[in-house]
Coordinates of C-alpha atoms and ligand atoms in Angstrom, one line a residue:
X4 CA 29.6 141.4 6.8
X5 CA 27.5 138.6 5.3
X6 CA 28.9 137.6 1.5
X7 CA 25.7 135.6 0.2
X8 CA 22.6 137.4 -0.9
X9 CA 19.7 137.7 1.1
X10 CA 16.3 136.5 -0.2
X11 CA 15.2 140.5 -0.8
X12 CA 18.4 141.0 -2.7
X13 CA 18.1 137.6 -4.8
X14 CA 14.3 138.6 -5.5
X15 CA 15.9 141.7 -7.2
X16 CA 18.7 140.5 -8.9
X17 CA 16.4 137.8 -10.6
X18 CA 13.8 140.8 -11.3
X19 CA 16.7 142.5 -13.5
X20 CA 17.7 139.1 -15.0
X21 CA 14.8 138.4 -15.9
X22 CA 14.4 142.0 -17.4
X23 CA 17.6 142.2 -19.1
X24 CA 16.8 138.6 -21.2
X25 CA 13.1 139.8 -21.8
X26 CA 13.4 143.5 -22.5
X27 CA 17.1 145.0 -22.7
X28 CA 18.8 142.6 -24.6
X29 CA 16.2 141.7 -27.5
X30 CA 16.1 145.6 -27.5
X31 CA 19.9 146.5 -27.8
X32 CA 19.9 143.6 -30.4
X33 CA 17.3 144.9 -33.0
X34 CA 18.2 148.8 -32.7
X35 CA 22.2 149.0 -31.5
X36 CA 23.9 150.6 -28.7
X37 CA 24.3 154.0 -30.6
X38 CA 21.3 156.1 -29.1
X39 CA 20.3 156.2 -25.6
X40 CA 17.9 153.9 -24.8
X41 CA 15.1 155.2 -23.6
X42 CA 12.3 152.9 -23.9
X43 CA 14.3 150.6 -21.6
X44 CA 15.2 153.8 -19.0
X45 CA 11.6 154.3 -18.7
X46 CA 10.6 150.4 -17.8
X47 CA 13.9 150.9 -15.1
X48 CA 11.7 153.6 -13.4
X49 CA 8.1 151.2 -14.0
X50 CA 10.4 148.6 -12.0
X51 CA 10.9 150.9 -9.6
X52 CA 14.8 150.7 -10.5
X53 CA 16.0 154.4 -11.4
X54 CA 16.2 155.4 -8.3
X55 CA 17.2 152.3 -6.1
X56 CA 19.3 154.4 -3.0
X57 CA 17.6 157.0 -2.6
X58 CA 14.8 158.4 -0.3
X59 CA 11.7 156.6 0.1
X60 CA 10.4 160.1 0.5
X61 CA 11.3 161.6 -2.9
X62 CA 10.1 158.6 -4.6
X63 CA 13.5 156.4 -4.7
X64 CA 13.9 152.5 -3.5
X65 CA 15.0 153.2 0.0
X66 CA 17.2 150.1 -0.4
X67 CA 21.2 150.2 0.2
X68 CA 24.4 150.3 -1.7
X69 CA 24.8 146.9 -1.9
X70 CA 21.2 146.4 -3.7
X71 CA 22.4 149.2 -5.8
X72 CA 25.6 147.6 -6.7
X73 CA 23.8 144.1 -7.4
X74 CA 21.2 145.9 -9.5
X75 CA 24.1 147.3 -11.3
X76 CA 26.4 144.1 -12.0
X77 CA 23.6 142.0 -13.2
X78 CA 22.6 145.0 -15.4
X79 CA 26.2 145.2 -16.8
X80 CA 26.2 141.5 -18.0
X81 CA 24.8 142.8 -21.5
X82 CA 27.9 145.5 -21.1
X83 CA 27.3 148.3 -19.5
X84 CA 24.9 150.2 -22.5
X85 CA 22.5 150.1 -19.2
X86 CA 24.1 149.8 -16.2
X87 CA 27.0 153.2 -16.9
X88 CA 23.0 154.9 -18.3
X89 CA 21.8 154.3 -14.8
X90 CA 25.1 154.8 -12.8
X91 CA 25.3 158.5 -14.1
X92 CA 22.1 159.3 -13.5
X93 CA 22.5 158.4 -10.2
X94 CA 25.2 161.1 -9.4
X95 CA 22.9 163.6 -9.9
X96 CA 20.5 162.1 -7.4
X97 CA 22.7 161.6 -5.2
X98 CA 23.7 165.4 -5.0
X99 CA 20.1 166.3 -5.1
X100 CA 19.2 164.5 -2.2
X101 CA 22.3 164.6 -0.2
X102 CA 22.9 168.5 -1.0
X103 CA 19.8 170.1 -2.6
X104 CA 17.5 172.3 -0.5
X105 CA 13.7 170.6 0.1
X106 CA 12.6 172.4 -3.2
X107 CA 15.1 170.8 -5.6
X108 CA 14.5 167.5 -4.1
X109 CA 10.6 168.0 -4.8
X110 CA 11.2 169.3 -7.8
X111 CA 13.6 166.9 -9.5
X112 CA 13.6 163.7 -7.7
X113 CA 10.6 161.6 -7.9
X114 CA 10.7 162.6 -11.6
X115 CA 14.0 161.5 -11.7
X116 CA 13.2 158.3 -9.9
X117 CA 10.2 157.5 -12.7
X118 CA 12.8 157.9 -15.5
X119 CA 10.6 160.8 -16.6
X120 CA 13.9 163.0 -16.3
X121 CA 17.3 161.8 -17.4
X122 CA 20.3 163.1 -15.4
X123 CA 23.8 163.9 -16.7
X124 CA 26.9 165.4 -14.6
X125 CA 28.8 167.8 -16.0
X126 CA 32.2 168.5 -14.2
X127 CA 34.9 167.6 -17.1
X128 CA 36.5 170.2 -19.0
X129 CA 38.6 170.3 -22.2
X130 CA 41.7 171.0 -19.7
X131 CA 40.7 169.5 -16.3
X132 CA 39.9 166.0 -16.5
X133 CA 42.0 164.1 -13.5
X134 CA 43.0 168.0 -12.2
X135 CA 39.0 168.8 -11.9
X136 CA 40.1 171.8 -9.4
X137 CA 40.9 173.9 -12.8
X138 CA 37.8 173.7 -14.6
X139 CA 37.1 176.8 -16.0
X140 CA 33.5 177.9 -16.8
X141 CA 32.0 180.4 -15.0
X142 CA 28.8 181.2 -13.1
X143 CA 28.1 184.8 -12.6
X144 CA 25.3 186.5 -10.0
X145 CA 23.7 188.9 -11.7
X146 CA 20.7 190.4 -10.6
X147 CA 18.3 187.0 -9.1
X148 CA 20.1 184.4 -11.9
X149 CA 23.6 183.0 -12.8
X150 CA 25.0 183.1 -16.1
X151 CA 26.9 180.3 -17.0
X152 CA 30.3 180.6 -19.8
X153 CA 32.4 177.5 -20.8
X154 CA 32.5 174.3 -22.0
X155 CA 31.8 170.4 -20.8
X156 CA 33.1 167.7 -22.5
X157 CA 32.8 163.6 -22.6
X158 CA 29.3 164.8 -21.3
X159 CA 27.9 160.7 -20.6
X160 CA 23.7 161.8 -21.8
X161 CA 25.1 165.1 -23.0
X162 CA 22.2 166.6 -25.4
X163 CA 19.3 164.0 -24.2
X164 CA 19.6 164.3 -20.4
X165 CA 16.8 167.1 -19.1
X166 CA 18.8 167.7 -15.6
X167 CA 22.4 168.5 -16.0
X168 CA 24.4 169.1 -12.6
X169 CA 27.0 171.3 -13.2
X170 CA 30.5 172.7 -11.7
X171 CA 31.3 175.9 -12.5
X172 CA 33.6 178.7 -10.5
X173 CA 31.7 181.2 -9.4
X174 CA 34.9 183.2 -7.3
X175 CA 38.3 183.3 -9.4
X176 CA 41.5 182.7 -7.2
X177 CA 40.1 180.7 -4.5
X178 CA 40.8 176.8 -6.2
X179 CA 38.5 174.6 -4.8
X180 CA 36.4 176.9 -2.9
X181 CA 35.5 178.9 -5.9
X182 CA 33.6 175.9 -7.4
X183 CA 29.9 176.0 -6.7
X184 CA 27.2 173.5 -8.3
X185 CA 24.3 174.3 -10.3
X186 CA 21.1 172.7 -11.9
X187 CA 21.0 173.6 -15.4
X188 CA 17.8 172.1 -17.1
X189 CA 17.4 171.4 -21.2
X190 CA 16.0 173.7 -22.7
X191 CA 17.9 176.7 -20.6
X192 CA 18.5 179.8 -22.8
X193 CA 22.4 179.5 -23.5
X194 CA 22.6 175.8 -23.6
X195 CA 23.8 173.5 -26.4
X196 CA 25.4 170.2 -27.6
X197 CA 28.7 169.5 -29.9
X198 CA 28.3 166.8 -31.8
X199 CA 28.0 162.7 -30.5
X200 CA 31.5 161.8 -29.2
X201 CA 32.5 158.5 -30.1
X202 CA 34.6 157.4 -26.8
X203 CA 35.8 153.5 -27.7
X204 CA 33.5 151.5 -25.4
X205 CA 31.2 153.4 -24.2
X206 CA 28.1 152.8 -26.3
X207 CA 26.3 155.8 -26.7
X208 CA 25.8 159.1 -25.9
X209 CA 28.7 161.5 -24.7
X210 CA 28.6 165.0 -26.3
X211 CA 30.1 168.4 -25.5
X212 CA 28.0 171.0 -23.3
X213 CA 28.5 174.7 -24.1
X214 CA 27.0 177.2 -21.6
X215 CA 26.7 180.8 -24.1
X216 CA 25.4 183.7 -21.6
X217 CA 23.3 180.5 -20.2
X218 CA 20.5 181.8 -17.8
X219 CA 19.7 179.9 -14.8
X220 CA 17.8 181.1 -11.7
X221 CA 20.0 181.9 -9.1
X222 CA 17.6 179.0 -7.1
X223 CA 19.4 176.5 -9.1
X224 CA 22.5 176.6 -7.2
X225 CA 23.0 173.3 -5.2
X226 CA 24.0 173.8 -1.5
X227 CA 26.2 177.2 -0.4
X228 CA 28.1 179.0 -3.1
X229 CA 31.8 177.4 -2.8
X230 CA 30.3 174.3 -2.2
X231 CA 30.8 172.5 -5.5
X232 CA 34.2 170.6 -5.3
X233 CA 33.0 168.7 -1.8
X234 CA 29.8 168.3 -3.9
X235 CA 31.1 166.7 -7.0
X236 CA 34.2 164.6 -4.8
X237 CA 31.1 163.3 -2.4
X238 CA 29.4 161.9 -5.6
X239 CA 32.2 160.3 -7.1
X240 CA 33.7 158.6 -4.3
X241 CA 30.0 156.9 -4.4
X242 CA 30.0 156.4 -8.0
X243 CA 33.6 154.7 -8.1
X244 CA 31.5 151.8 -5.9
X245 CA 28.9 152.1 -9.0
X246 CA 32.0 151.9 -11.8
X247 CA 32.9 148.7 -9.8
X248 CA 29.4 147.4 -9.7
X249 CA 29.3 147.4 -13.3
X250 CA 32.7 146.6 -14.3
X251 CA 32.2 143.8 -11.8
X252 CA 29.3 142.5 -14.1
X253 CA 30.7 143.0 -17.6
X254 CA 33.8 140.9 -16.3
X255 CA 31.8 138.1 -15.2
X256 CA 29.8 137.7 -18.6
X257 CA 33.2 137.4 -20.4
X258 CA 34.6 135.0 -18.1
X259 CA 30.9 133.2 -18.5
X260 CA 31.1 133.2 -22.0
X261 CA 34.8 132.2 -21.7
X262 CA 33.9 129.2 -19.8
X263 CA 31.3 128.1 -22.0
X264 CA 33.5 128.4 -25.2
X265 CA 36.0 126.3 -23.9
X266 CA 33.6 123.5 -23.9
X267 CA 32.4 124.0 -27.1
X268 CA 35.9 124.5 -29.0
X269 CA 38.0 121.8 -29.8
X270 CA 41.6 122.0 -30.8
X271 CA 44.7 118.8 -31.1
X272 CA 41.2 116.3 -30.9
X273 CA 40.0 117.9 -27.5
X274 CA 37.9 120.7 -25.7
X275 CA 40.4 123.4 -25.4
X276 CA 39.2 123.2 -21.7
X277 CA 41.0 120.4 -21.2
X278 CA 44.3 122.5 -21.7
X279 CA 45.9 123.4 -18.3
X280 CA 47.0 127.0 -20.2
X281 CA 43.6 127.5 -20.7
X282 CA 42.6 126.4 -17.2
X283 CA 45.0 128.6 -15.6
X284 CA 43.9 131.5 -17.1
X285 CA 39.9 130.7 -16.6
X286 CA 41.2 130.3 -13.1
X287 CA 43.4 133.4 -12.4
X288 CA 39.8 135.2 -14.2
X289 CA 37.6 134.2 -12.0
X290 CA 39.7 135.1 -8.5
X291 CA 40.4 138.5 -10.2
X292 CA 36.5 139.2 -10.2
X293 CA 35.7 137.3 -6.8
X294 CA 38.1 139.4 -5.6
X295 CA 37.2 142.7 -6.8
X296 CA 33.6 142.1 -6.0
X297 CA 34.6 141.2 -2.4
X298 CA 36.2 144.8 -2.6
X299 CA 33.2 146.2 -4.0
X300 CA 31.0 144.9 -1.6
X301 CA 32.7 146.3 1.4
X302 CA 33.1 149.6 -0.1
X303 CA 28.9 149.3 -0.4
X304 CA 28.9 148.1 3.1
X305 CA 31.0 150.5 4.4
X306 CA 28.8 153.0 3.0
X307 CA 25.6 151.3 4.1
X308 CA 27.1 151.1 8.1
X309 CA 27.6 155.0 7.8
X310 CA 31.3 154.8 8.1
X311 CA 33.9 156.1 6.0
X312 CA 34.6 154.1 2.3
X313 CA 36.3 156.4 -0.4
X314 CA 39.2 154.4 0.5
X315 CA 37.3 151.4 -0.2
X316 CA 35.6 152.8 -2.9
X317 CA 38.9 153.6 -4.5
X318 CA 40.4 150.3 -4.5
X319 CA 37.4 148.7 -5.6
X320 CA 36.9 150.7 -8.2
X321 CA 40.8 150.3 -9.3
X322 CA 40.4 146.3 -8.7
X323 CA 37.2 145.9 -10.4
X324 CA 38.1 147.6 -13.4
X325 CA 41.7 146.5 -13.9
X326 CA 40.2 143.2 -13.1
X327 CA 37.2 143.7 -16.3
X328 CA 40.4 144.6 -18.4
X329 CA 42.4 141.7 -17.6
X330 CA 39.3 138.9 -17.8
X331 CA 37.7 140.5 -21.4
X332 CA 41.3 140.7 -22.6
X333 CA 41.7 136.7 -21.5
X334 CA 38.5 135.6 -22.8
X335 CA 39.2 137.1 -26.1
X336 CA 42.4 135.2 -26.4
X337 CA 40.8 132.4 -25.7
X338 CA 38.1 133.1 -28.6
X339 CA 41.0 133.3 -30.5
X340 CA 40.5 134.7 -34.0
X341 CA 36.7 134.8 -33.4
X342 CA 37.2 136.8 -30.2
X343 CA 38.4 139.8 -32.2
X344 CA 35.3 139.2 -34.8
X345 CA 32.4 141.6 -34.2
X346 CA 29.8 138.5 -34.5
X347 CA 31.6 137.5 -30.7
X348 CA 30.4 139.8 -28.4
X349 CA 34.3 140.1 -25.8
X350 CA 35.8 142.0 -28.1
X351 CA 32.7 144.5 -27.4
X352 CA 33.4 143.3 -23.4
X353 CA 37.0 144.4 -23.5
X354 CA 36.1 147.6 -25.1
X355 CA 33.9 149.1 -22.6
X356 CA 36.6 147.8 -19.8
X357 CA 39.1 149.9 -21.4
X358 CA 37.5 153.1 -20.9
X359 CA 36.1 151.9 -16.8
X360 CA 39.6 152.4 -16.3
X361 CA 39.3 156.1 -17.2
X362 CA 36.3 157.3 -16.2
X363 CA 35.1 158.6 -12.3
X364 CA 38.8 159.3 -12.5
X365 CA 41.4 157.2 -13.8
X366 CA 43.4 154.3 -11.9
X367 CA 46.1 156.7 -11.4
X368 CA 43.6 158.9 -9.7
X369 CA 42.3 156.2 -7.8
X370 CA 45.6 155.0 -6.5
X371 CA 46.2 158.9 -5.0
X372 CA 43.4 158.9 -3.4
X373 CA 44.3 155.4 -1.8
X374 CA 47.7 156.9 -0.9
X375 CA 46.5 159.9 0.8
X376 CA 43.9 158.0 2.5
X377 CA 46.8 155.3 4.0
X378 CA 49.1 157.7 4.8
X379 CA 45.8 160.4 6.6
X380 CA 45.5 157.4 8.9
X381 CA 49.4 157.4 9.2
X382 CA 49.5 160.9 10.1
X383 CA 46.6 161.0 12.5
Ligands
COS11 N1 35.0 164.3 -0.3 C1 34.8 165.5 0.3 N2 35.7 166.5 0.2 C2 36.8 166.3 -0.5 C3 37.1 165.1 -1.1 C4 36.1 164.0 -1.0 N3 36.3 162.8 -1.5 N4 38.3 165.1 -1.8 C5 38.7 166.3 -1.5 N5 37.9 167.1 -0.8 C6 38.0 168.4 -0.3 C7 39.3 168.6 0.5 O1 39.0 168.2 1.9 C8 39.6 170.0 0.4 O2 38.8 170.8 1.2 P1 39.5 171.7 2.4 O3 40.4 172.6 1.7 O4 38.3 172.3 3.1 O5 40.2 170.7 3.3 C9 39.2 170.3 -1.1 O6 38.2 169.3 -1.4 C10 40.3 170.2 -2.1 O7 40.9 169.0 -1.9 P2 42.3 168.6 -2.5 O8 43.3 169.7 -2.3 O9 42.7 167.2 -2.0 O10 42.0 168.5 -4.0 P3 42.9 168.1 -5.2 O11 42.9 169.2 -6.3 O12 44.3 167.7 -4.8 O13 42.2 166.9 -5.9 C11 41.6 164.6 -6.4 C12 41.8 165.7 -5.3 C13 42.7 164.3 -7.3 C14 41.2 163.4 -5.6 C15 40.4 165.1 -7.3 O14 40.7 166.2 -8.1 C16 39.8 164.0 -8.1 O15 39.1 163.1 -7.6 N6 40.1 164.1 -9.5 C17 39.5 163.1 -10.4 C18 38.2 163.8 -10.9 C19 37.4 162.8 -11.6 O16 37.1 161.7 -11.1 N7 37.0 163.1 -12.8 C20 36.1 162.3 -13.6 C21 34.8 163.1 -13.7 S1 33.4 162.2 -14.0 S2 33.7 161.0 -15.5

């Protein structure tokens, strides 16, 4: 496994660098992080960058995880506004192409890949957030279409994504083999949107998603009917490397802009760089995001070779992300007063951190899955 980047892979990270000083961030500047930003989602699909995984085929980059993932950190240095927008909507892709039937992929993918259509995934209820066997809307057959009853929330695109991939139990009594998956596009009679949750740190866009007698054709189910838990566990266990990716990258612009204050600051007639306190903690920063990206990238790896990676996946996600919480909380500190001021942009940093601890499930979550996977290998 090769650490540096090859010349492909620098070629893209400097195309989104280059995009993110020219476009995103003179964007999220003038009009905020509140609304989704969709002038900037449709130049990721002109770059060819909505889709960067998936199938050639259906329109997608045909390039690996660990493209993915770089595409991702270097997004996530302006916080991850863009690069959480683009990790979502690549869980339902991912389904789509892994699970959906050649019709579905026709249908929804290379759209998906243009950024003409915005994906959202919709497994979180009210009640089953870490427990996501006890969800509890459900999908009846009737006649040749499903109707859909319940409730989503923390919905990341909820009310302006157009393809919405959805868990719902379609056989009472049978846990996770009741589950089945669905398309469920805007605009489906049934359908609506709560009003704009305001999760701390993530940016924009979450909302509630109430399926009211919603009418779906009964072609919108995704793979065999019982299929949805695998379904939805297959996409997160890729979308935890994702959660690191980004995590990886919002961590290193605060340890950047950490670095770079020290050297401007001075305190007692010095740069407060020249403090072995501050050193210290600029150094234990930066071997807690070498490290997790090391993670990270093996988890990608992994992935790319074919073999198995949730355990990976896991830990990298749990590193990455307890490692953005730790490095946004230093460099803060060492802002001092200014770091908590909303003119400084780590306070921001160390919000969105707190909340890649929670989401794709929690660290807790994480750290049973890592458990069960050790002690599998035990027991095998
Ligand atoms: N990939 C494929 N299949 C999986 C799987 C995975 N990663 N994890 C579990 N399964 C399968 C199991 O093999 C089992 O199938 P069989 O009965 O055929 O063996 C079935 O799913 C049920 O598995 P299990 O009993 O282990 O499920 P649990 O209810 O114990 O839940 C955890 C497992 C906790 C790992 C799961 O609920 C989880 O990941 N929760 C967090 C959810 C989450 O991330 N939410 C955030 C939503 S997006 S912001």
């Amino acid at each position: 496994m090769d650490y540096t980047l090859s010349e492909e892979q620098e070629q893209l990270r400097r195309l989104v660098e280059e995009f993110v000083g020219r476009d995103a961030k003179p964007y999220l500047d003038k009009h905020g992080r509140e609304d989704f930003p969709w002038p900037l989602f449709r130049k990721l699909g002109e770059l060819g960058l909505a889709a960067i995984p998936f199938p050639l085929a259906y329109g997608g980059g045909g390039l690996d995880y660990r493209c993915y993932a770089l595409v991702l950190e270097e997004l996530s240095r302006l916080g991850t506004a863009l690069g959480s927008a683009l990790a979502v909507h690549g869980l339902p892709q991912l389904i789509l192409a892994k699970f959906g039937n050649e019709e579905q992929k026709q249908k929804y993918l290379p759209a998906m890949a243009r950024a003409e259509l915005l994906g959202a995934f919709a497994l979180t209820e009210p009640h089953a957030g870490s427990d996501a066997q006890a969800i509890k809307t459900r999908a009846e057959l009737r006649g040749d279409s499903y109707v859909l009853n319940g409730q989503k929330i923390w919905i990341t695109h909820g009310g302006e994504a157009d393809v919405y991939l959805v868990m719902a139990v379609t056989e009472k009594g049978l846990g996770a083999k009741g589950i089945s998956a669905f398309i469920v596009e805007k605009g489906a009679p049934g359908l609506s949107f709560g009003k704009r949750e305001r999760p701390m740190g993530l940016p924009h866009h979450t909302r509630e998603v109430f399926f009211d007698d919603c009418v779906i054709p009964q072609a919108n189910l995704v793979g065999n009917a019982g299929d949805g838990f695998k379904v939805a566990m297959t996409a997160l266990d890729s979308g935890r490397i994702t959660i690191a990716a980004t995590s990886i990258g919002l961590a290193q612009q605060a340890l950047d802009y950490a670095l770079s204050y020290t050297l401007e600051r001075t305190a007692f007639g010095k740069h407060i760089a020249e403090f072995q306190g501050i050193q210290f903690m600029l150094a234990d920063m930066a071997a807690a995001v070498e490290a997790a990206r090391c993670v990270m990238r093996k988890a990608a790896y992994l992935r790319d070779s074919g073999l198995p990676f949730n355990l990976e996946a896991s830990m990298a996600k749990l590193l990455a992300t307890d490692a953005a919480m730790k490095v946004t909380t230093d460099a803060v500190q060492i802002y001092g007063g200014y770091g908590t001021s909303e003119d400084y942009p780590v306070q921001e940093l160390m919000r969105e951190a707190k909340i890649s601890q929670i989401v794709e499930g929690t660290n807790q979550i994480q750290r049973m899955v890592i458990a069960r996977e050790l002690l599998k290998k035990l027991r095998q």
